[in-house]
PDB file of C-alpha atoms in Angstrom:
ATOM      1  CA  ASP A   1     -67.846 -28.320   4.635  1.00 67.00           C
ATOM      2  CA  GLN A   2     -64.762 -26.126   4.949  1.00 81.00           C
ATOM      3  CA  GLN A   3     -62.221 -28.361   6.702  1.00 92.00           C
ATOM      4  CA  VAL A   4     -59.430 -25.782   6.507  1.00 94.00           C
ATOM      5  CA  LYS A   5     -60.272 -22.185   7.328  1.00 95.00           C
ATOM      6  CA  GLN A   6     -58.408 -18.933   7.018  1.00 95.00           C
ATOM      7  CA  ASN A   7     -60.676 -16.383   8.636  1.00 92.00           C
ATOM      8  CA  SER A   8     -58.671 -13.285   7.706  1.00 95.00           C
ATOM      9  CA  PRO A   9     -58.980 -12.518   3.996  1.00 94.00           C
ATOM     10  CA  SER A  10     -56.308  -9.826   4.225  1.00 96.00           C
ATOM     11  CA  LEU A  11     -53.497  -8.533   6.407  1.00 97.00           C
ATOM     12  CA  SER A  12     -51.333  -5.425   6.153  1.00 98.00           C
ATOM     13  CA  VAL A  13     -47.955  -5.250   7.908  1.00 98.00           C
ATOM     14  CA  GLN A  14     -45.117  -2.749   7.878  1.00 98.00           C
ATOM     15  CA  GLU A  15     -41.780  -3.777   6.423  1.00 97.00           C
ATOM     16  CA  GLY A  16     -39.479  -5.179   9.119  1.00 97.00           C
ATOM     17  CA  ARG A  17     -42.306  -6.181  11.448  1.00 98.00           C
ATOM     18  CA  ILE A  18     -43.712  -9.647  12.076  1.00 98.00           C
ATOM     19  CA  SER A  19     -46.506 -11.064   9.915  1.00 98.00           C
ATOM     20  CA  ILE A  20     -48.717 -13.690  11.551  1.00 98.00           C
ATOM     21  CA  LEU A  21     -51.086 -15.669   9.364  1.00 98.00           C
ATOM     22  CA  ASN A  22     -53.580 -18.000  11.005  1.00 98.00           C
ATOM     23  CA  CYS A  23     -55.331 -21.162   9.973  1.00 97.00           C
ATOM     24  CA  ASP A  24     -57.865 -23.473  11.667  1.00 97.00           C
ATOM     25  CA  TYR A  25     -58.872 -26.993  10.723  1.00 96.00           C
ATOM     26  CA  THR A  26     -61.619 -29.369  11.719  1.00 94.00           C
ATOM     27  CA  ASN A  27     -60.513 -32.812  10.513  1.00 91.00           C
ATOM     28  CA  SER A  28     -58.594 -34.617  13.260  1.00 91.00           C
ATOM     29  CA  MET A  29     -57.247 -37.044  10.637  1.00 91.00           C
ATOM     30  CA  PHE A  30     -54.916 -34.407   9.193  1.00 93.00           C
ATOM     31  CA  ASP A  31     -51.260 -35.328   9.747  1.00 93.00           C
ATOM     32  CA  TYR A  32     -49.438 -32.820   7.559  1.00 94.00           C
ATOM     33  CA  PHE A  33     -49.823 -29.065   7.306  1.00 96.00           C
ATOM     34  CA  LEU A  34     -48.298 -26.918   4.584  1.00 96.00           C
ATOM     35  CA  TRP A  35     -48.122 -23.249   3.675  1.00 97.00           C
ATOM     36  CA  TYR A  36     -48.056 -21.976   0.114  1.00 97.00           C
ATOM     37  CA  LYS A  37     -47.487 -18.519  -1.323  1.00 97.00           C
ATOM     38  CA  LYS A  38     -49.152 -17.375  -4.531  1.00 94.00           C
ATOM     39  CA  TYR A  39     -48.400 -14.406  -6.764  1.00 93.00           C
ATOM     40  CA  PRO A  40     -50.901 -13.298  -9.443  1.00 88.00           C
ATOM     41  CA  ALA A  41     -50.748 -15.290 -12.681  1.00 83.00           C
ATOM     42  CA  GLU A  42     -48.533 -17.956 -11.091  1.00 89.00           C
ATOM     43  CA  GLY A  43     -49.202 -21.259  -9.399  1.00 93.00           C
ATOM     44  CA  PRO A  44     -48.815 -21.604  -5.607  1.00 94.00           C
ATOM     45  CA  THR A  45     -45.266 -22.122  -4.348  1.00 95.00           C
ATOM     46  CA  PHE A  46     -44.523 -24.392  -1.396  1.00 95.00           C
ATOM     47  CA  LEU A  47     -43.086 -22.501   1.595  1.00 97.00           C
ATOM     48  CA  ILE A  48     -42.876 -24.665   4.677  1.00 97.00           C
ATOM     49  CA  SER A  49     -44.587 -27.644   6.272  1.00 95.00           C
ATOM     50  CA  ILE A  50     -45.019 -29.354   9.623  1.00 96.00           C
ATOM     51  CA  SER A  51     -46.147 -32.817  10.628  1.00 94.00           C
ATOM     52  CA  SER A  52     -48.509 -33.487  13.492  1.00 94.00           C
ATOM     53  CA  ILE A  53     -45.735 -34.939  15.665  1.00 94.00           C
ATOM     54  CA  LYS A  54     -44.099 -31.509  15.911  1.00 95.00           C
ATOM     55  CA  ASP A  55     -45.307 -28.180  17.232  1.00 95.00           C
ATOM     56  CA  LYS A  56     -42.806 -25.914  15.484  1.00 97.00           C
ATOM     57  CA  ASN A  57     -40.788 -25.852  12.286  1.00 97.00           C
ATOM     58  CA  GLU A  58     -38.466 -23.081  11.212  1.00 97.00           C
ATOM     59  CA  ASP A  59     -36.906 -22.196   7.866  1.00 96.00           C
ATOM     60  CA  GLY A  60     -35.102 -18.886   7.694  1.00 97.00           C
ATOM     61  CA  ARG A  61     -37.581 -16.065   8.170  1.00 98.00           C
ATOM     62  CA  PHE A  62     -40.536 -18.474   8.184  1.00 98.00           C
ATOM     63  CA  THR A  63     -41.767 -20.387  11.225  1.00 98.00           C
ATOM     64  CA  VAL A  64     -44.883 -22.526  11.430  1.00 98.00           C
ATOM     65  CA  PHE A  65     -46.503 -23.324  14.775  1.00 98.00           C
ATOM     66  CA  LEU A  66     -48.996 -26.133  15.294  1.00 98.00           C
ATOM     67  CA  ASN A  67     -51.425 -26.388  18.211  1.00 97.00           C
ATOM     68  CA  LYS A  68     -53.126 -29.747  17.779  1.00 96.00           C
ATOM     69  CA  SER A  69     -55.448 -29.440  20.747  1.00 95.00           C
ATOM     70  CA  ALA A  70     -56.829 -26.186  19.348  1.00 96.00           C
ATOM     71  CA  LYS A  71     -56.643 -27.450  15.744  1.00 97.00           C
ATOM     72  CA  HIS A  72     -54.813 -24.254  14.862  1.00 97.00           C
ATOM     73  CA  LEU A  73     -51.649 -23.395  13.000  1.00 97.00           C
ATOM     74  CA  SER A  74     -49.923 -20.152  12.240  1.00 98.00           C
ATOM     75  CA  LEU A  75     -47.169 -18.891   9.956  1.00 98.00           C
ATOM     76  CA  HIS A  76     -44.803 -16.243  11.271  1.00 98.00           C
ATOM     77  CA  ILE A  77     -42.681 -14.187   8.888  1.00 98.00           C
ATOM     78  CA  VAL A  78     -39.903 -12.200  10.538  1.00 97.00           C
ATOM     79  CA  PRO A  79     -38.869  -9.689   9.357  1.00 98.00           C
ATOM     80  CA  SER A  80     -41.500  -9.032   6.715  1.00 98.00           C
ATOM     81  CA  GLN A  81     -40.265  -7.770   3.353  1.00 97.00           C
ATOM     82  CA  PRO A  82     -42.128  -6.111   0.451  1.00 96.00           C
ATOM     83  CA  GLY A  83     -41.487  -9.218  -1.693  1.00 95.00           C
ATOM     84  CA  ASP A  84     -43.563 -11.219   0.794  1.00 97.00           C
ATOM     85  CA  SER A  85     -46.697  -9.471  -0.469  1.00 97.00           C
ATOM     86  CA  ALA A  86     -48.786 -12.309  -1.900  1.00 97.00           C
ATOM     87  CA  VAL A  87     -51.715 -14.586  -1.090  1.00 96.00           C
ATOM     88  CA  TYR A  88     -50.862 -17.259   1.490  1.00 97.00           C
ATOM     89  CA  PHE A  89     -52.720 -20.562   1.601  1.00 96.00           C
ATOM     90  CA  CYS A  90     -52.576 -23.105   4.362  1.00 97.00           C
ATOM     91  CA  ALA A  91     -53.262 -26.702   3.403  1.00 95.00           C
ATOM     92  CA  ALA A  92     -53.608 -30.008   5.193  1.00 94.00           C
ATOM     93  CA  SER A  93     -53.615 -33.701   4.400  1.00 91.00           C
ATOM     94  CA  GLY A  94     -53.557 -37.042   6.158  1.00 88.00           C
ATOM     95  CA  ARG A  95     -52.824 -40.675   5.520  1.00 84.00           C
ATOM     96  CA  THR A  96     -56.344 -42.017   5.291  1.00 80.00           C
ATOM     97  CA  GLY A  97     -59.925 -41.416   4.277  1.00 77.00           C
ATOM     98  CA  THR A  98     -61.245 -37.939   3.638  1.00 75.00           C
ATOM     99  CA  ALA A  99     -57.924 -36.448   4.734  1.00 75.00           C
ATOM    100  CA  SER A 100     -55.810 -38.174   2.080  1.00 82.00           C
ATOM    101  CA  LYS A 101     -56.038 -35.294  -0.379  1.00 87.00           C
ATOM    102  CA  LEU A 102     -54.448 -31.878   0.115  1.00 90.00           C
ATOM    103  CA  THR A 103     -57.203 -29.509   1.268  1.00 92.00           C
ATOM    104  CA  PHE A 104     -56.640 -25.766   1.037  1.00 94.00           C
ATOM    105  CA  GLY A 105     -57.971 -22.795   2.948  1.00 94.00           C
ATOM    106  CA  THR A 106     -59.352 -19.800   1.046  1.00 92.00           C
ATOM    107  CA  GLY A 107     -56.172 -17.766   1.477  1.00 94.00           C
ATOM    108  CA  THR A 108     -54.999 -14.582   3.212  1.00 96.00           C
ATOM    109  CA  ARG A 109     -53.707 -11.673   1.147  1.00 96.00           C
ATOM    110  CA  LEU A 110     -50.621 -10.219   2.843  1.00 98.00           C
ATOM    111  CA  GLN A 111     -49.502  -6.718   1.976  1.00 98.00           C
ATOM    112  CA  VAL A 112     -46.164  -5.551   3.321  1.00 98.00           C
ATOM    113  CA  THR A 113     -45.933  -1.766   3.256  1.00 96.00           C
ATOM    114  CA  LEU A 114     -42.837   0.401   3.265  1.00 91.00           C
TER     115      LEU A 114
ATOM    116  CA  LYS B   1     -35.114 -29.683 -13.124  1.00 65.00           C
ATOM    117  CA  ALA B   2     -37.940 -28.316 -15.234  1.00 75.00           C
ATOM    118  CA  GLY B   3     -41.046 -27.425 -13.267  1.00 93.00           C
ATOM    119  CA  VAL B   4     -44.634 -28.467 -13.844  1.00 97.00           C
ATOM    120  CA  THR B   5     -45.777 -27.415 -17.303  1.00 97.00           C
ATOM    121  CA  GLN B   6     -49.405 -26.755 -18.166  1.00 97.00           C
ATOM    122  CA  THR B   7     -50.771 -26.109 -21.626  1.00 96.00           C
ATOM    123  CA  PRO B   8     -52.423 -24.062 -22.874  1.00 97.00           C
ATOM    124  CA  ARG B   9     -52.083 -21.008 -20.583  1.00 96.00           C
ATOM    125  CA  TYR B  10     -55.354 -19.486 -21.778  1.00 96.00           C
ATOM    126  CA  LEU B  11     -58.487 -20.922 -23.340  1.00 96.00           C
ATOM    127  CA  ILE B  12     -61.773 -19.421 -24.409  1.00 97.00           C
ATOM    128  CA  LYS B  13     -64.622 -21.823 -25.059  1.00 97.00           C
ATOM    129  CA  THR B  14     -68.351 -21.603 -25.649  1.00 97.00           C
ATOM    130  CA  ARG B  15     -70.971 -23.091 -23.347  1.00 97.00           C
ATOM    131  CA  GLY B  16     -71.695 -26.701 -24.304  1.00 97.00           C
ATOM    132  CA  GLN B  17     -68.258 -27.379 -25.790  1.00 98.00           C
ATOM    133  CA  GLN B  18     -65.652 -29.636 -24.247  1.00 98.00           C
ATOM    134  CA  VAL B  19     -62.047 -28.901 -23.351  1.00 98.00           C
ATOM    135  CA  THR B  20     -58.856 -30.852 -22.627  1.00 98.00           C
ATOM    136  CA  LEU B  21     -56.070 -29.451 -20.474  1.00 98.00           C
ATOM    137  CA  SER B  22     -52.592 -30.923 -20.333  1.00 98.00           C
ATOM    138  CA  CYS B  23     -50.013 -31.221 -17.566  1.00 98.00           C
ATOM    139  CA  SER B  24     -46.416 -32.436 -17.598  1.00 97.00           C
ATOM    140  CA  PRO B  25     -45.147 -33.137 -14.077  1.00 97.00           C
ATOM    141  CA  ILE B  26     -41.641 -32.704 -12.725  1.00 96.00           C
ATOM    142  CA  SER B  27     -39.436 -35.549 -13.903  1.00 94.00           C
ATOM    143  CA  GLY B  28     -39.627 -38.457 -11.459  1.00 92.00           C
ATOM    144  CA  HIS B  29     -42.883 -37.349  -9.852  1.00 93.00           C
ATOM    145  CA  ARG B  30     -45.540 -40.040 -10.013  1.00 92.00           C
ATOM    146  CA  SER B  31     -48.454 -38.170  -8.447  1.00 93.00           C
ATOM    147  CA  VAL B  32     -50.446 -35.548 -10.332  1.00 96.00           C
ATOM    148  CA  SER B  33     -53.293 -33.574  -8.764  1.00 96.00           C
ATOM    149  CA  TRP B  34     -55.718 -31.111 -10.331  1.00 97.00           C
ATOM    150  CA  TYR B  35     -57.340 -28.130  -8.633  1.00 97.00           C
ATOM    151  CA  GLN B  36     -59.879 -25.507  -9.656  1.00 96.00           C
ATOM    152  CA  GLN B  37     -59.388 -21.973  -8.369  1.00 94.00           C
ATOM    153  CA  THR B  38     -62.213 -19.439  -8.468  1.00 90.00           C
ATOM    154  CA  PRO B  39     -62.442 -16.072  -6.676  1.00 81.00           C
ATOM    155  CA  GLY B  40     -63.542 -16.539  -3.092  1.00 73.00           C
ATOM    156  CA  GLN B  41     -63.453 -20.355  -3.231  1.00 77.00           C
ATOM    157  CA  GLY B  42     -59.772 -21.001  -2.881  1.00 83.00           C
ATOM    158  CA  LEU B  43     -58.385 -24.146  -4.443  1.00 92.00           C
ATOM    159  CA  GLN B  44     -60.922 -26.919  -4.853  1.00 94.00           C
ATOM    160  CA  PHE B  45     -59.577 -30.432  -5.294  1.00 94.00           C
ATOM    161  CA  LEU B  46     -60.624 -32.214  -8.479  1.00 96.00           C
ATOM    162  CA  PHE B  47     -58.667 -35.476  -8.510  1.00 93.00           C
ATOM    163  CA  GLU B  48     -55.306 -37.124  -7.945  1.00 94.00           C
ATOM    164  CA  TYR B  49     -53.595 -39.711 -10.115  1.00 95.00           C
ATOM    165  CA  PHE B  50     -50.718 -41.937  -9.085  1.00 93.00           C
ATOM    166  CA  SER B  51     -49.039 -44.338 -11.506  1.00 91.00           C
ATOM    167  CA  GLU B  52     -51.948 -44.049 -13.975  1.00 93.00           C
ATOM    168  CA  THR B  53     -54.615 -44.805 -11.336  1.00 94.00           C
ATOM    169  CA  GLN B  54     -57.083 -42.310  -9.938  1.00 93.00           C
ATOM    170  CA  ARG B  55     -56.382 -42.342  -6.233  1.00 91.00           C
ATOM    171  CA  ASN B  56     -58.717 -39.651  -5.009  1.00 90.00           C
ATOM    172  CA  LYS B  57     -61.611 -37.593  -6.320  1.00 92.00           C
ATOM    173  CA  GLY B  58     -63.203 -34.335  -5.207  1.00 92.00           C
ATOM    174  CA  ASN B  59     -66.857 -33.295  -5.252  1.00 91.00           C
ATOM    175  CA  PHE B  60     -67.189 -32.340  -8.887  1.00 95.00           C
ATOM    176  CA  PRO B  61     -69.771 -33.629 -11.388  1.00 96.00           C
ATOM    177  CA  GLY B  62     -68.950 -36.399 -13.814  1.00 96.00           C
ATOM    178  CA  ARG B  63     -68.381 -33.825 -16.571  1.00 97.00           C
ATOM    179  CA  PHE B  64     -64.921 -33.444 -15.061  1.00 98.00           C
ATOM    180  CA  SER B  65     -62.615 -36.346 -15.819  1.00 97.00           C
ATOM    181  CA  GLY B  66     -58.923 -37.011 -16.065  1.00 97.00           C
ATOM    182  CA  ARG B  67     -56.297 -39.551 -16.845  1.00 96.00           C
ATOM    183  CA  GLN B  68     -52.609 -40.160 -16.405  1.00 97.00           C
ATOM    184  CA  PHE B  69     -50.273 -41.737 -18.914  1.00 96.00           C
ATOM    185  CA  SER B  70     -47.380 -44.116 -18.354  1.00 94.00           C
ATOM    186  CA  ASN B  71     -44.902 -41.209 -18.527  1.00 91.00           C
ATOM    187  CA  SER B  72     -46.869 -39.512 -15.675  1.00 93.00           C
ATOM    188  CA  ARG B  73     -48.215 -36.784 -17.953  1.00 96.00           C
ATOM    189  CA  SER B  74     -51.847 -36.032 -17.209  1.00 97.00           C
ATOM    190  CA  GLU B  75     -54.857 -34.613 -18.990  1.00 98.00           C
ATOM    191  CA  MET B  76     -58.065 -33.199 -17.614  1.00 97.00           C
ATOM    192  CA  ASN B  77     -61.269 -33.062 -19.639  1.00 98.00           C
ATOM    193  CA  VAL B  78     -64.409 -31.047 -19.042  1.00 97.00           C
ATOM    194  CA  SER B  79     -67.427 -31.846 -21.190  1.00 95.00           C
ATOM    195  CA  THR B  80     -70.576 -29.796 -21.780  1.00 97.00           C
ATOM    196  CA  LEU B  81     -68.990 -26.631 -20.474  1.00 98.00           C
ATOM    197  CA  GLU B  82     -71.020 -24.299 -18.287  1.00 97.00           C
ATOM    198  CA  LEU B  83     -70.406 -20.626 -17.530  1.00 96.00           C
ATOM    199  CA  GLY B  84     -69.512 -21.564 -13.943  1.00 95.00           C
ATOM    200  CA  ASP B  85     -66.591 -23.652 -15.173  1.00 96.00           C
ATOM    201  CA  SER B  86     -64.663 -20.459 -15.876  1.00 96.00           C
ATOM    202  CA  ALA B  87     -61.680 -20.684 -13.542  1.00 96.00           C
ATOM    203  CA  LEU B  88     -57.958 -21.172 -13.206  1.00 95.00           C
ATOM    204  CA  TYR B  89     -57.148 -24.872 -13.410  1.00 97.00           C
ATOM    205  CA  LEU B  90     -53.974 -25.840 -11.611  1.00 97.00           C
ATOM    206  CA  CYS B  91     -51.992 -29.020 -11.921  1.00 97.00           C
ATOM    207  CA  ALA B  92     -49.514 -30.124  -9.269  1.00 97.00           C
ATOM    208  CA  SER B  93     -47.062 -32.989  -9.047  1.00 96.00           C
ATOM    209  CA  SER B  94     -45.363 -34.638  -6.111  1.00 93.00           C
ATOM    210  CA  LEU B  95     -42.995 -37.517  -5.519  1.00 90.00           C
ATOM    211  CA  GLN B  96     -45.288 -39.682  -3.441  1.00 87.00           C
ATOM    212  CA  GLY B  97     -48.690 -38.017  -3.113  1.00 83.00           C
ATOM    213  CA  ALA B  98     -50.457 -35.732  -0.666  1.00 81.00           C
ATOM    214  CA  ASP B  99     -51.196 -38.519   1.831  1.00 83.00           C
ATOM    215  CA  THR B 100     -47.474 -38.766   2.646  1.00 86.00           C
ATOM    216  CA  GLY B 101     -47.002 -35.049   3.326  1.00 85.00           C
ATOM    217  CA  SER B 102     -44.926 -34.774   0.164  1.00 87.00           C
ATOM    218  CA  PRO B 103     -45.249 -31.130  -1.006  1.00 91.00           C
ATOM    219  CA  LEU B 104     -47.151 -30.478  -4.207  1.00 93.00           C
ATOM    220  CA  HIS B 105     -45.378 -28.439  -6.870  1.00 95.00           C
ATOM    221  CA  PHE B 106     -47.750 -26.414  -9.007  1.00 96.00           C
ATOM    222  CA  GLY B 107     -47.734 -25.279 -12.587  1.00 97.00           C
ATOM    223  CA  ASN B 108     -48.857 -21.782 -13.547  1.00 95.00           C
ATOM    224  CA  GLY B 109     -52.298 -22.992 -14.509  1.00 96.00           C
ATOM    225  CA  THR B 110     -54.659 -22.811 -17.456  1.00 97.00           C
ATOM    226  CA  ARG B 111     -57.105 -19.917 -17.385  1.00 96.00           C
ATOM    227  CA  LEU B 112     -60.383 -21.175 -18.878  1.00 97.00           C
ATOM    228  CA  THR B 113     -63.086 -18.706 -19.857  1.00 97.00           C
ATOM    229  CA  VAL B 114     -66.490 -20.040 -20.901  1.00 97.00           C
ATOM    230  CA  THR B 115     -68.724 -17.629 -22.809  1.00 97.00           C
TER     231      THR B 115
END
């Protein structure tokens, strides 16, 4: 049962444009949503997070939007840079029960082209 | 602060053997989680330890076990290795655990190959 889904395995964006990565979840017990970036041969690196009481969180070029009614979140990167090319994972967790561990999506590979 | 350290980086084992992987968390972090990453499957949760107690467990067979020591260092053991256990094993630490929204900080993983 895939509780966190990233339906786009890959995305290609031109340098300077906006990258939008999407994520859907099914468990209504999730309270926290996080995005991680992963380069080959390295562990995932935490990027940005949002709690369920907010609908937007911004950190520099990265903004995460949360739509609780649609159980959907997205990560916007503006402007995209070649160094942003990596695999992006969304993850979710909650305070109780089956949600109390950090559950990851399968990732979206972002390629930023010149 | 030093990051999460995992040893060894690479391991090659034969089917039927057992293996122990080690993880040193960031200083002050009490929660350690383990994940298995395989192509196409993303990161699959194995277990989480907090102050030496297993707090959460994923859907893996009993061949996968772990423990945490009083200094928060953690080990993961896999017995009777199978070919399908070949994967990148990632350890992550956090201040208070995933159920608080506290971000996990990952090591670079141990690449296990079972032949």
